[in-house]
Tab-separated table of C-alpha atoms in Angstrom:
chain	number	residue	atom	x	y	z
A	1	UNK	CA	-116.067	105.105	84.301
A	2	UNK	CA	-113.151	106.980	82.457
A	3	UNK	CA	-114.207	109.387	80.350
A	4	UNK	CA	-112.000	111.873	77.735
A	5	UNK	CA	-113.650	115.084	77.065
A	6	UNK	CA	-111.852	116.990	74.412
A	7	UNK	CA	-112.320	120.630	74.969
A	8	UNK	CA	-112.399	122.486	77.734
A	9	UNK	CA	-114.538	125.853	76.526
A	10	UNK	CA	-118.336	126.335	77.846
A	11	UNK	CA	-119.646	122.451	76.842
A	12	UNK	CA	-116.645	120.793	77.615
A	13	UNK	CA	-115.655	121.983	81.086
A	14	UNK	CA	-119.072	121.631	82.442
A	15	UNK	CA	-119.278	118.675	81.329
A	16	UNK	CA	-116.497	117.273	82.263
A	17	UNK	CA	-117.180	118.810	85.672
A	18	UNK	CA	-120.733	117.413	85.741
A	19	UNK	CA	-119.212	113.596	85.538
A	20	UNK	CA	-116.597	114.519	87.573
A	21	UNK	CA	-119.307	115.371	90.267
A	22	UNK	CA	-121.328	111.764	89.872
A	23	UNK	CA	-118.273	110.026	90.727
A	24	UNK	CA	-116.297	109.456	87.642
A	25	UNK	CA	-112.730	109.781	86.660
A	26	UNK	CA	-112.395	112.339	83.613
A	27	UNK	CA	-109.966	114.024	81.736
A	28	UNK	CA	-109.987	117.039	79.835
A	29	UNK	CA	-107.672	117.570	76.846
A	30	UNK	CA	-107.759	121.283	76.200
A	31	UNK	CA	-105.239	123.081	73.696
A	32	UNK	CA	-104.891	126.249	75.783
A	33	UNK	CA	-102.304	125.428	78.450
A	34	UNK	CA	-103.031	128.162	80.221
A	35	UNK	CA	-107.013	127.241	80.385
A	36	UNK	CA	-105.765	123.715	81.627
A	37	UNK	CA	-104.043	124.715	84.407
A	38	UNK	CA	-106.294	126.761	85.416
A	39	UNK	CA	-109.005	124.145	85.646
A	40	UNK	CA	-106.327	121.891	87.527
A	41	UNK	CA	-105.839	124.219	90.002
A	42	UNK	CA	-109.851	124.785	90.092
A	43	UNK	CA	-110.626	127.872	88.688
A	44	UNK	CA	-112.619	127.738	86.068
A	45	UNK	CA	-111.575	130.060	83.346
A	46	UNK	CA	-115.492	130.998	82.234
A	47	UNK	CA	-118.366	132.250	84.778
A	48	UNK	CA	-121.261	129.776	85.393
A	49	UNK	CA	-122.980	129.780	88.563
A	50	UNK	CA	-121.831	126.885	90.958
A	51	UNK	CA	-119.079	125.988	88.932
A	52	UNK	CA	-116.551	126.971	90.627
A	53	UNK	CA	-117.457	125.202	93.916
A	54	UNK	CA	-118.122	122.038	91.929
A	55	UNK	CA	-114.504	122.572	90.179
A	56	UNK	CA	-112.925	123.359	94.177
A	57	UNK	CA	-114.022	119.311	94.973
A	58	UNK	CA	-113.208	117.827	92.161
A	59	UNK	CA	-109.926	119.602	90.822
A	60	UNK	CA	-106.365	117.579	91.503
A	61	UNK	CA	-108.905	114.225	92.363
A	62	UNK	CA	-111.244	112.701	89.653
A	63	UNK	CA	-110.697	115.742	87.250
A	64	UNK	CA	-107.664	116.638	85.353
A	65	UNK	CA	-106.717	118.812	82.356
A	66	UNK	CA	-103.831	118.762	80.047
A	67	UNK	CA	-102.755	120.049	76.997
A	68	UNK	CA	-102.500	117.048	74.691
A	69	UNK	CA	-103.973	113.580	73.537
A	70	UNK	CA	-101.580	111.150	75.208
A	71	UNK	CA	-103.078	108.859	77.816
A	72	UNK	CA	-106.812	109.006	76.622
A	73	UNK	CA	-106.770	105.205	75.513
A	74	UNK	CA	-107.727	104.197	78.857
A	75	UNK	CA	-110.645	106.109	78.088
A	76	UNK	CA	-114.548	103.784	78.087
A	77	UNK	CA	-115.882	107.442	76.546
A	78	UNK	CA	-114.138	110.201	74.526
A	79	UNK	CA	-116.308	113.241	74.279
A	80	UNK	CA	-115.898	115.474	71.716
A	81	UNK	CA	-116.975	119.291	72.399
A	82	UNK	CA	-115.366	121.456	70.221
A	83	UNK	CA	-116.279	124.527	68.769
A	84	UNK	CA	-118.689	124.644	65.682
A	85	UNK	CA	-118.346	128.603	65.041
A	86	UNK	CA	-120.562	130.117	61.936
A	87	UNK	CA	-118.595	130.305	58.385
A	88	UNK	CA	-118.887	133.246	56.429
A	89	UNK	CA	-122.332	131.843	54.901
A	90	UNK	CA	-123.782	130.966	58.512
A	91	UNK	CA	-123.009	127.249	57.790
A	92	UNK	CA	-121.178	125.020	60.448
A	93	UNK	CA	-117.638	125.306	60.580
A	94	UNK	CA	-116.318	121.902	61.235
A	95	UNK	CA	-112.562	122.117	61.270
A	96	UNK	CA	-112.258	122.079	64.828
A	97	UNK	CA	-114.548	118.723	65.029
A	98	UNK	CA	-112.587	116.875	61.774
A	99	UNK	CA	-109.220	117.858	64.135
A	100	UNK	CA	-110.577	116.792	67.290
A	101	UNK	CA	-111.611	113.097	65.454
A	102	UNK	CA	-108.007	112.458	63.526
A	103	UNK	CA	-106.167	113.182	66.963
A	104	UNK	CA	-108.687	110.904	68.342
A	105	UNK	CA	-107.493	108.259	65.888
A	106	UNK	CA	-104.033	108.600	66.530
A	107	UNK	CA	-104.314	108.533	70.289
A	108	UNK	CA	-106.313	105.256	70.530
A	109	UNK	CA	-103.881	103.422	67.788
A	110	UNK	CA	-103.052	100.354	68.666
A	111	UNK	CA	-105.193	99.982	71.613
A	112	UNK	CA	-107.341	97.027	72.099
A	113	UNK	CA	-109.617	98.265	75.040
A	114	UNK	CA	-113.583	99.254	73.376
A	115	UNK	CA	-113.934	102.896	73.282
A	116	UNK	CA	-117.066	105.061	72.259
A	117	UNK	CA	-116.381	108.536	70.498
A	118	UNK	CA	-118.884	110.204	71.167
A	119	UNK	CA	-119.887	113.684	69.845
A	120	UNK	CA	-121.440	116.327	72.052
A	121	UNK	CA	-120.977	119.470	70.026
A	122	UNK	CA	-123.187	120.289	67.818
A	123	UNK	CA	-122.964	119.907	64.170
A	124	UNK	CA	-125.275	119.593	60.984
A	125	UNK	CA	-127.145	115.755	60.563
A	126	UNK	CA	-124.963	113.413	58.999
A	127	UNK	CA	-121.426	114.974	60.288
A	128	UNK	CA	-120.909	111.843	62.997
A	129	UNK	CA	-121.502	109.651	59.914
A	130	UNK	CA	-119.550	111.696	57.448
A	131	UNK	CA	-116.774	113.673	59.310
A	132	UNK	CA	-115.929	112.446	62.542
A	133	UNK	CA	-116.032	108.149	62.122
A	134	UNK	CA	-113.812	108.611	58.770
A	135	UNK	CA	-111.307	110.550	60.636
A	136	UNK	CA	-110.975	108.784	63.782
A	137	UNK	CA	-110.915	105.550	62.182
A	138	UNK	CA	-107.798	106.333	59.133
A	139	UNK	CA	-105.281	105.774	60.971
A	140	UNK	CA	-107.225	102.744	63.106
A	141	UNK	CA	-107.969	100.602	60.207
A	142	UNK	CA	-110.473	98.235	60.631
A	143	UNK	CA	-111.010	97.747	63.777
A	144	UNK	CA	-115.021	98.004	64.407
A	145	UNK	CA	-114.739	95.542	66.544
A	146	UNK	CA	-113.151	97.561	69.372
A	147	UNK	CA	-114.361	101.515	68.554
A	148	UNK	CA	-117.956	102.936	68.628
A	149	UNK	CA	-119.906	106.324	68.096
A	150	UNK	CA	-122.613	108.023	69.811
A	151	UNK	CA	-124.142	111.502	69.205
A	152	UNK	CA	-124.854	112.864	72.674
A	153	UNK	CA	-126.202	116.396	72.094
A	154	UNK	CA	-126.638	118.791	75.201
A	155	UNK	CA	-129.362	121.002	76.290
A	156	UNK	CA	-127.437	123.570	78.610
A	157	UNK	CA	-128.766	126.956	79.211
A	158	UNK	CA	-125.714	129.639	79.824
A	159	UNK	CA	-125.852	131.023	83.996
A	160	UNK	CA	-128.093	127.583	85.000
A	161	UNK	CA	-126.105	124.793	83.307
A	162	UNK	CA	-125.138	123.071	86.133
A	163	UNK	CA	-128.600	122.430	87.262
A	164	UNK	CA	-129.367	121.820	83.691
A	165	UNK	CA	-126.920	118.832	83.103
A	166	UNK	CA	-127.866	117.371	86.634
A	167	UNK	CA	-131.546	117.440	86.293
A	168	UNK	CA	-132.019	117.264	82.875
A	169	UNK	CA	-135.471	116.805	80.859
A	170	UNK	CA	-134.277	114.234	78.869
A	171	UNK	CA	-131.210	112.488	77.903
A	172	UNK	CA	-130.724	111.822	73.940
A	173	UNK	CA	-128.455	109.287	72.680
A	174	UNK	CA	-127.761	108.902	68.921
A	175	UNK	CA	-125.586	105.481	68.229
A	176	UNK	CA	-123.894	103.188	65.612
A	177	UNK	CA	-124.969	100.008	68.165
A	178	UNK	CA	-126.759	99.082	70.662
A	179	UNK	CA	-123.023	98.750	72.828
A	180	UNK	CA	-122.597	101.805	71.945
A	181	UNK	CA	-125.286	103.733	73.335
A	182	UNK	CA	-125.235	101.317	76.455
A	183	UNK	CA	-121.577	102.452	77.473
A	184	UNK	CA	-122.974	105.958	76.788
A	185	UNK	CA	-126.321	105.586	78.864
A	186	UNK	CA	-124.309	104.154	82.140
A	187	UNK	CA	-122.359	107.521	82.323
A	188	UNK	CA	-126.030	109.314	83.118
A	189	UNK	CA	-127.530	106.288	85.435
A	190	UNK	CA	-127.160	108.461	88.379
A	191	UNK	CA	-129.535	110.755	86.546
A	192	UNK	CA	-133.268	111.135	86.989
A	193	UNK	CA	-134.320	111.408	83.116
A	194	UNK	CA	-135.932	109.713	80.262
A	195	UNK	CA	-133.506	108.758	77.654
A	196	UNK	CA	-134.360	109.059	74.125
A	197	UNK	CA	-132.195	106.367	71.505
A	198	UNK	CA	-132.137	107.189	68.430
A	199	UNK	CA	-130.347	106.371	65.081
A	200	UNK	CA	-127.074	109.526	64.603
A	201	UNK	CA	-128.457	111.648	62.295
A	202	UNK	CA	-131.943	111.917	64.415
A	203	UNK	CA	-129.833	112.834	67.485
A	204	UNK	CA	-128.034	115.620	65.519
A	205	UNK	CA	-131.037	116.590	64.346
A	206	UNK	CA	-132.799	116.603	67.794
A	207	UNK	CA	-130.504	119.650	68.783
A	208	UNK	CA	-131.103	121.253	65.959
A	209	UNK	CA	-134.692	121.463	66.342
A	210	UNK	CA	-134.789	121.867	69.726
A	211	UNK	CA	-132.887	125.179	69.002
A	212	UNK	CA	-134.489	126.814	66.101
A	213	UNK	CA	-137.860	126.199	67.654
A	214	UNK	CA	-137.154	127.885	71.106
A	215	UNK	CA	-135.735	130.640	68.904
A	216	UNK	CA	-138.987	130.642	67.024
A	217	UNK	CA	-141.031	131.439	70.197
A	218	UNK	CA	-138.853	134.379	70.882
A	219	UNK	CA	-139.012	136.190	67.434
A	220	UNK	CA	-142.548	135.183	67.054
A	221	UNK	CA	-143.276	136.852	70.827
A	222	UNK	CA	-141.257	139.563	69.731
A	223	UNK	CA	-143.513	140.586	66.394
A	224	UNK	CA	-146.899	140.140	68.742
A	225	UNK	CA	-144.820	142.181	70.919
A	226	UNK	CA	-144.150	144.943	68.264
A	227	UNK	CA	-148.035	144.986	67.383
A	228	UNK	CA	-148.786	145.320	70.796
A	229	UNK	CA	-147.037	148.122	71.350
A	230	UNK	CA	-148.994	150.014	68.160
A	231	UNK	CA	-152.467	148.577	70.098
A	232	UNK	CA	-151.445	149.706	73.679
A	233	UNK	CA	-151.650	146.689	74.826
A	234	UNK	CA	-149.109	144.625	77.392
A	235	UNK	CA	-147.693	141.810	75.423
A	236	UNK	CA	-146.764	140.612	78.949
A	237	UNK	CA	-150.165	140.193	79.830
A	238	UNK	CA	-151.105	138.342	76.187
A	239	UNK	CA	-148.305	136.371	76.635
A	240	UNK	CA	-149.409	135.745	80.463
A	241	UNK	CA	-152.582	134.562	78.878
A	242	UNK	CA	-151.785	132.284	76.294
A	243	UNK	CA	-148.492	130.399	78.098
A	244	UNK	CA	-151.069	128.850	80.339
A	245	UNK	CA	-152.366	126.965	77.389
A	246	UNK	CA	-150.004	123.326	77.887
A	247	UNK	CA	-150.211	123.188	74.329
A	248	UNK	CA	-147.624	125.867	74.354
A	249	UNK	CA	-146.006	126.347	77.816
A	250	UNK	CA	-144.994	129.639	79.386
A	251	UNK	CA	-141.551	129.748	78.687
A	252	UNK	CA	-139.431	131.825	75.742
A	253	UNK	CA	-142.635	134.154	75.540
A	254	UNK	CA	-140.720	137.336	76.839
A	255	UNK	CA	-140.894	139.806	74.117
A	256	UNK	CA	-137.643	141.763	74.087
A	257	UNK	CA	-134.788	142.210	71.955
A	258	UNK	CA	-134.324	138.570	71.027
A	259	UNK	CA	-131.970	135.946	71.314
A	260	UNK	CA	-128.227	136.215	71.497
A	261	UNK	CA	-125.598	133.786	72.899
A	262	UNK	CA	-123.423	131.083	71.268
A	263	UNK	CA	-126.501	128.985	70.189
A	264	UNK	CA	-129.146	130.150	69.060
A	265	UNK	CA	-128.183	132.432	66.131
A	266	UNK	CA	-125.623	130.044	64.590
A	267	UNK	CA	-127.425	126.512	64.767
A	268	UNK	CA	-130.685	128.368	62.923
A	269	UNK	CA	-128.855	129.504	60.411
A	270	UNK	CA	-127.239	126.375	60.241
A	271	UNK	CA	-130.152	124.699	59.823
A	272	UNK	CA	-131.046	127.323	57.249
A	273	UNK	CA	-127.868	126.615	55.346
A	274	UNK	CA	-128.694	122.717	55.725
A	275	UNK	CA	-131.916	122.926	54.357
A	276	UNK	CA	-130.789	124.858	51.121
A	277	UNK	CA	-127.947	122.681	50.547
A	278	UNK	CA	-130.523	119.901	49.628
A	279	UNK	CA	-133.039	122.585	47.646
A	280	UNK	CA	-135.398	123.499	50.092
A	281	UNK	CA	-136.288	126.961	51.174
A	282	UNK	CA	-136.778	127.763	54.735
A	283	UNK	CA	-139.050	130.744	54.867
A	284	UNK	CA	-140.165	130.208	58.539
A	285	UNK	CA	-136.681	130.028	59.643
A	286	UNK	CA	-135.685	133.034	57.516
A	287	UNK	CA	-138.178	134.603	59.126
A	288	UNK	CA	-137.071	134.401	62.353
A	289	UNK	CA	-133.470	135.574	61.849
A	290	UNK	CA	-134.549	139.016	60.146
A	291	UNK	CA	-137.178	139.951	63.077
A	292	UNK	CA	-134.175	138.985	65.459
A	293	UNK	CA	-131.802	141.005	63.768
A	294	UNK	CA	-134.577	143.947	63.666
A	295	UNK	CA	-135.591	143.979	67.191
A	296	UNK	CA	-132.463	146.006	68.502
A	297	UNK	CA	-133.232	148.889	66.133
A	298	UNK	CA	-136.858	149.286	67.473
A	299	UNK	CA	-135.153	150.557	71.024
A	300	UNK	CA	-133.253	153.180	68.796
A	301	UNK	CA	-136.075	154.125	66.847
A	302	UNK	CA	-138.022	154.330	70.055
A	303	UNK	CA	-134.979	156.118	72.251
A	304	UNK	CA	-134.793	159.193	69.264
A	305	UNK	CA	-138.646	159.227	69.655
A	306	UNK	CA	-138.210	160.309	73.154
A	307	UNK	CA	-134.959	162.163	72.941
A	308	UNK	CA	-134.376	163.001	69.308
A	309	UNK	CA	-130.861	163.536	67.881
A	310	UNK	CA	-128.440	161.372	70.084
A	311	UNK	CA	-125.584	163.561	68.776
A	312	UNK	CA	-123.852	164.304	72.007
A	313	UNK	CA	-126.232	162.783	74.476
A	314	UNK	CA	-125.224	160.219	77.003
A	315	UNK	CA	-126.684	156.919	77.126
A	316	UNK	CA	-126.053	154.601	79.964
A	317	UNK	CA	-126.784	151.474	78.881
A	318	UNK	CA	-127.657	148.811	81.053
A	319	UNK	CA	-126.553	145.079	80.826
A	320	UNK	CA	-124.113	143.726	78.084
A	321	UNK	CA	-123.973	139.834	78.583
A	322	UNK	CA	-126.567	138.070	75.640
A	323	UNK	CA	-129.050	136.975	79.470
A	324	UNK	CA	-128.250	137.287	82.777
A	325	UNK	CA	-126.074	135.159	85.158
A	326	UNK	CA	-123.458	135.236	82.427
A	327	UNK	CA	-120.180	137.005	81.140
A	328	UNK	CA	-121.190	135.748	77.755
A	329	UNK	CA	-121.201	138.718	75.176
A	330	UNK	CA	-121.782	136.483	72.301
A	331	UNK	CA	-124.291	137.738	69.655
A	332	UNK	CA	-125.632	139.773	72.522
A	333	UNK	CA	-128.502	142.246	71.529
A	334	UNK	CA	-126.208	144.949	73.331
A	335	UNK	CA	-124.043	145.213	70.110
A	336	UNK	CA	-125.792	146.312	67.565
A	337	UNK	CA	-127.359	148.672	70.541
A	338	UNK	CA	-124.128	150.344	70.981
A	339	UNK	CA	-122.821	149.978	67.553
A	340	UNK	CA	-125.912	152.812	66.791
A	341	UNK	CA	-125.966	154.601	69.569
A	342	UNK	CA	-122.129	155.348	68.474
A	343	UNK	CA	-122.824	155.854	64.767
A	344	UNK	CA	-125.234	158.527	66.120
A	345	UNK	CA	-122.517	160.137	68.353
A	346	UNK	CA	-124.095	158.807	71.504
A	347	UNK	CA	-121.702	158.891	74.546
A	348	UNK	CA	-122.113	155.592	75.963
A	349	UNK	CA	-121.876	154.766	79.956
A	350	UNK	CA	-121.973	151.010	80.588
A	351	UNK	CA	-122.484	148.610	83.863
A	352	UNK	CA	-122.698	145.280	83.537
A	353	UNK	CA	-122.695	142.813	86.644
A	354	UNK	CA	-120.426	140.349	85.034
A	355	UNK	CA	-119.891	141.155	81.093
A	356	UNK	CA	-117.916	143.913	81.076
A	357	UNK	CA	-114.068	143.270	80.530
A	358	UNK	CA	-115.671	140.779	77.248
A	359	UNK	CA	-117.205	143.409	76.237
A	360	UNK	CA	-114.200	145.600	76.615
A	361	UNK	CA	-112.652	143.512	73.957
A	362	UNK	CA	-115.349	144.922	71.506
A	363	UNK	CA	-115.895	148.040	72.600
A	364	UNK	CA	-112.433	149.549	74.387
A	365	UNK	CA	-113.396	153.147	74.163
A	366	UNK	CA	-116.869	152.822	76.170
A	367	UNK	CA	-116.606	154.617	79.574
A	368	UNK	CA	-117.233	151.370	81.995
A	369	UNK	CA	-118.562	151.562	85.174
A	370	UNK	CA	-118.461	149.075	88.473
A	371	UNK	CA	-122.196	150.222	89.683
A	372	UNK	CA	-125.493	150.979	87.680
A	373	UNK	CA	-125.730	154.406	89.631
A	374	UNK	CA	-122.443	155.854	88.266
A	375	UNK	CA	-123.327	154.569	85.024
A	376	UNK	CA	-126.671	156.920	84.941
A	377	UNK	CA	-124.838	159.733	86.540
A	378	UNK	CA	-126.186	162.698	84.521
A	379	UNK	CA	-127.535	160.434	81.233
A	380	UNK	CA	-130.052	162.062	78.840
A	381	UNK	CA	-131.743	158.219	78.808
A	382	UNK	CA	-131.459	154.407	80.018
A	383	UNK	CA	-131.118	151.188	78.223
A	384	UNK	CA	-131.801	148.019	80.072
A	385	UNK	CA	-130.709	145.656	77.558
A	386	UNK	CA	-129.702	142.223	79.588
A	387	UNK	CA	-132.396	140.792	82.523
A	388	UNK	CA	-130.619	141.239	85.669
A	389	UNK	CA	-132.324	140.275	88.519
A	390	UNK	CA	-130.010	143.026	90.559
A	391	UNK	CA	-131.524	145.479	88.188
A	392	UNK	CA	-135.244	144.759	89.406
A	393	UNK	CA	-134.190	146.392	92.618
A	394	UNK	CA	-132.897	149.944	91.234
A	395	UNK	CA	-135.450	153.014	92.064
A	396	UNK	CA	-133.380	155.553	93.485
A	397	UNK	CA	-130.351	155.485	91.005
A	398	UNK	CA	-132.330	156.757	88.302
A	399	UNK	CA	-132.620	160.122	89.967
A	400	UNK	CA	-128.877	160.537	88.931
A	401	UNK	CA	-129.979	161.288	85.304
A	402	UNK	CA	-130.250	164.310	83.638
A	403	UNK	CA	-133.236	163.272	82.171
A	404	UNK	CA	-135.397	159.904	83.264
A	405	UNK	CA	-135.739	158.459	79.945
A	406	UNK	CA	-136.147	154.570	80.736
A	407	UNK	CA	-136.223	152.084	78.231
A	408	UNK	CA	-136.282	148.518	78.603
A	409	UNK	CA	-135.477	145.733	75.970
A	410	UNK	CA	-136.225	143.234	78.888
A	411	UNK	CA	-138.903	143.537	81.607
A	412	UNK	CA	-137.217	143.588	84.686
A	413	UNK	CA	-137.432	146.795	86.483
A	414	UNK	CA	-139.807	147.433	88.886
A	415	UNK	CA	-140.095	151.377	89.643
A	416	UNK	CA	-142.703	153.004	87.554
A	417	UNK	CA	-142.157	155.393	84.131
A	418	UNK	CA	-140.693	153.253	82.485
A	419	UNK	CA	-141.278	151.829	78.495
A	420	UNK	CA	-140.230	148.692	77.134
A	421	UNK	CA	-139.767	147.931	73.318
A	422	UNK	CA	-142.462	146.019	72.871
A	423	UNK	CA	-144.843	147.196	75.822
């Protein structure tokens, strides 16, 4: 098939790349001329394990990037993946999606060949409906006939996406037609998944869901967690306990910090902003924004228990992407971390495998290092902020600090003395 994706940021390129890989012929319109020729010379302008081999096969063959609109009408698919960044409020910003749709329109005028926008960003219920089918079809007129839309969310986990797209759990396809969602479906046949059908606004709201309620694990692990830690007891060990129960499944138990990344904290309060746009009050939800946004002052608290003042001291602070396998900074738990430890005159030394020139862009005047070792050279204490597998491995390092003050914010370390957050 020919497929369009439009964008070429975290959704898009993998995406695209993912097709690319079963065989089809895609293009990616992406604004950023310098991000398209990037991909077209494959390098992929983002880190995401095994993308970069993928992009070496496919770049210059059945995948190519380019900076505007012009040739997509021999597209079967168009895939939108755009950007839905938080407004002010926390409600979906959907400029980039309306823009996206009324280029779409343009592009495809006056062709006669049956195409199938289909939306893979995500975006509040009802925006396929009410956003993007108005705008690509003003400057179509009425031409039904050749033009359908799909919602085709995606379930991608940042550092294992690759995997994720190729061996999915399910498949969910939102549509305006049967044809529609048939076109859609063929893309994926290669694919070893159920697919779900569904009506637009269902798909939408699949993602939605699917989102808040992994979040809802984590905050709710993370407030056992906290009265865990008050009982002495290892909310590893509870968690350990009850994930073994299929009614609720092992995984997003790991008390911590909580959630960061591009996902998570926008689409819940999204949803939150959703909800009270048709008068309904989302306590649950609510809920699990303000333990989230209180778990990264419970290492503080906890550090200054250990240490006291932090005027002056050094911290090194371990890991800065929002999980590990990423360079993804986004909403990671690390900020407000270091945004403290620096309003309490900390001296900050940071390692991060991967993260660390994006977090340079937030933090410039943070002393940087290339190894965890330097980083604890002579520090009062240790953060371990981001799950590193790398990190599980470090024992004698710690005998660089001044003091071996260890605190985790996720279990991963293996050498003993240490204390987590919630454990």
């Amino acid at each position: 098939m020919n497929i369009t994706v439009i964008g070429g940021g975290y959704v898009g390129l993998v995406t695209a790349s993912c097709f690319a890989y079963l065989g089809h012929t895609v293009r990616i319109v992406e604004i950023d001329t310098g991000k398209a020729d990037l991909i077209n010379q494959g390098v992929p302008p983002i880190y995401e394990d095994k993308l970069e081999e993928i992009l070496r096969q496919i770049s210059g063959k059945n995948l190519s990037a380019q900076s505007h609109y012009e040739g997509i009408e021999d597209a079967d698919i168009i895939l939108i993946c755009v950007g839905t960044p938080p407004q002010d409020d926390g409600s979906a910003d959907l400029r980039y999606i309306t823009g996206a749709s009324e280029s779409i329109g343009y592009a495809l005028k006056g062709s006669t060949k049956y195409h199938v926008i289909t939306v893979k960003s995500t975006v509040p219920p009802g925006t396929t409906e009410s956003v993007v089918i108005p705008a690509v079809m003003k400057p179509l007129g009425d031409i039904s006939d050749t033009v359908g839309f799909c919602m085709n969310p995606e379930f991608l986990r940042e550092g294992r996406a690759i995997d994720d797209f190729l061996h999915p759990d399910r498949i969910v396809i939102g549509g305006t037609s049967q044809k529609a969602i048939e076109v859609v479906q063929k893309a994926y046949e290669k694919l070893d998944a159920p697919v779900i059908t569904t009506s637009l606004k269902a798909a939408e709201m699949i993602k939605y869901t699917s989102n808040a309620f992994l979040a809802t694990k984590i905050s709710f692990s993370n407030e056992i967690g906290n009265i865990c830690k008050k009982l002495g007891i290892d909310v590893y060990e509870v968690m350990k306990g009850v994930g073994y129960d299929h009614r609720i499944n092992p995984y997003f138990l790991n008390a911590g910090l909580g959630f960061g990344g591009s996902c998570f904290p926008k689409d819940v309060m999204a949803l939150i902003r959703l909800a009270e746009r048709y008068g309904e009050e989302p306590v649950l939800l609510k809920s699990v924004i303000e333990v989230n946004e209180q778990q990264p002052g419970r290492i503080i608290q906890l550090l200054r228990t250990r240490i006291g003042d932090l005027k002056e001291k050094k911290i090194a602070v371990l890991g800065l992407a929002f999980k590990d396998n990423t360079d993804d900074v986004r909403d990671s738990r690390s900020i407000p971390v270091i945004s403290e430890l620096l309003e309490q005159g900390a001296i900050i030394s940071a390692f991060d495998p991967m993260a660390a020139d994006s977090m340079k862009k937030i933090f410039p005047s943070l002393s940087y290092y290339t190894n965890a070792g330097d980083a604890l050279e002579g520090a009062d204490a240790c953060l371990v902020l981001t799950e590193w597998p790398e990190f599980s491995k470090l024992g004698s390092e710690f005998a660089r600090m001044k003091n071996q003050v260890i605190i985790e914010g996720r279990k991963i370390l293996s050498c003993s003395g240490i204390e987590g957050v919630c454990w």
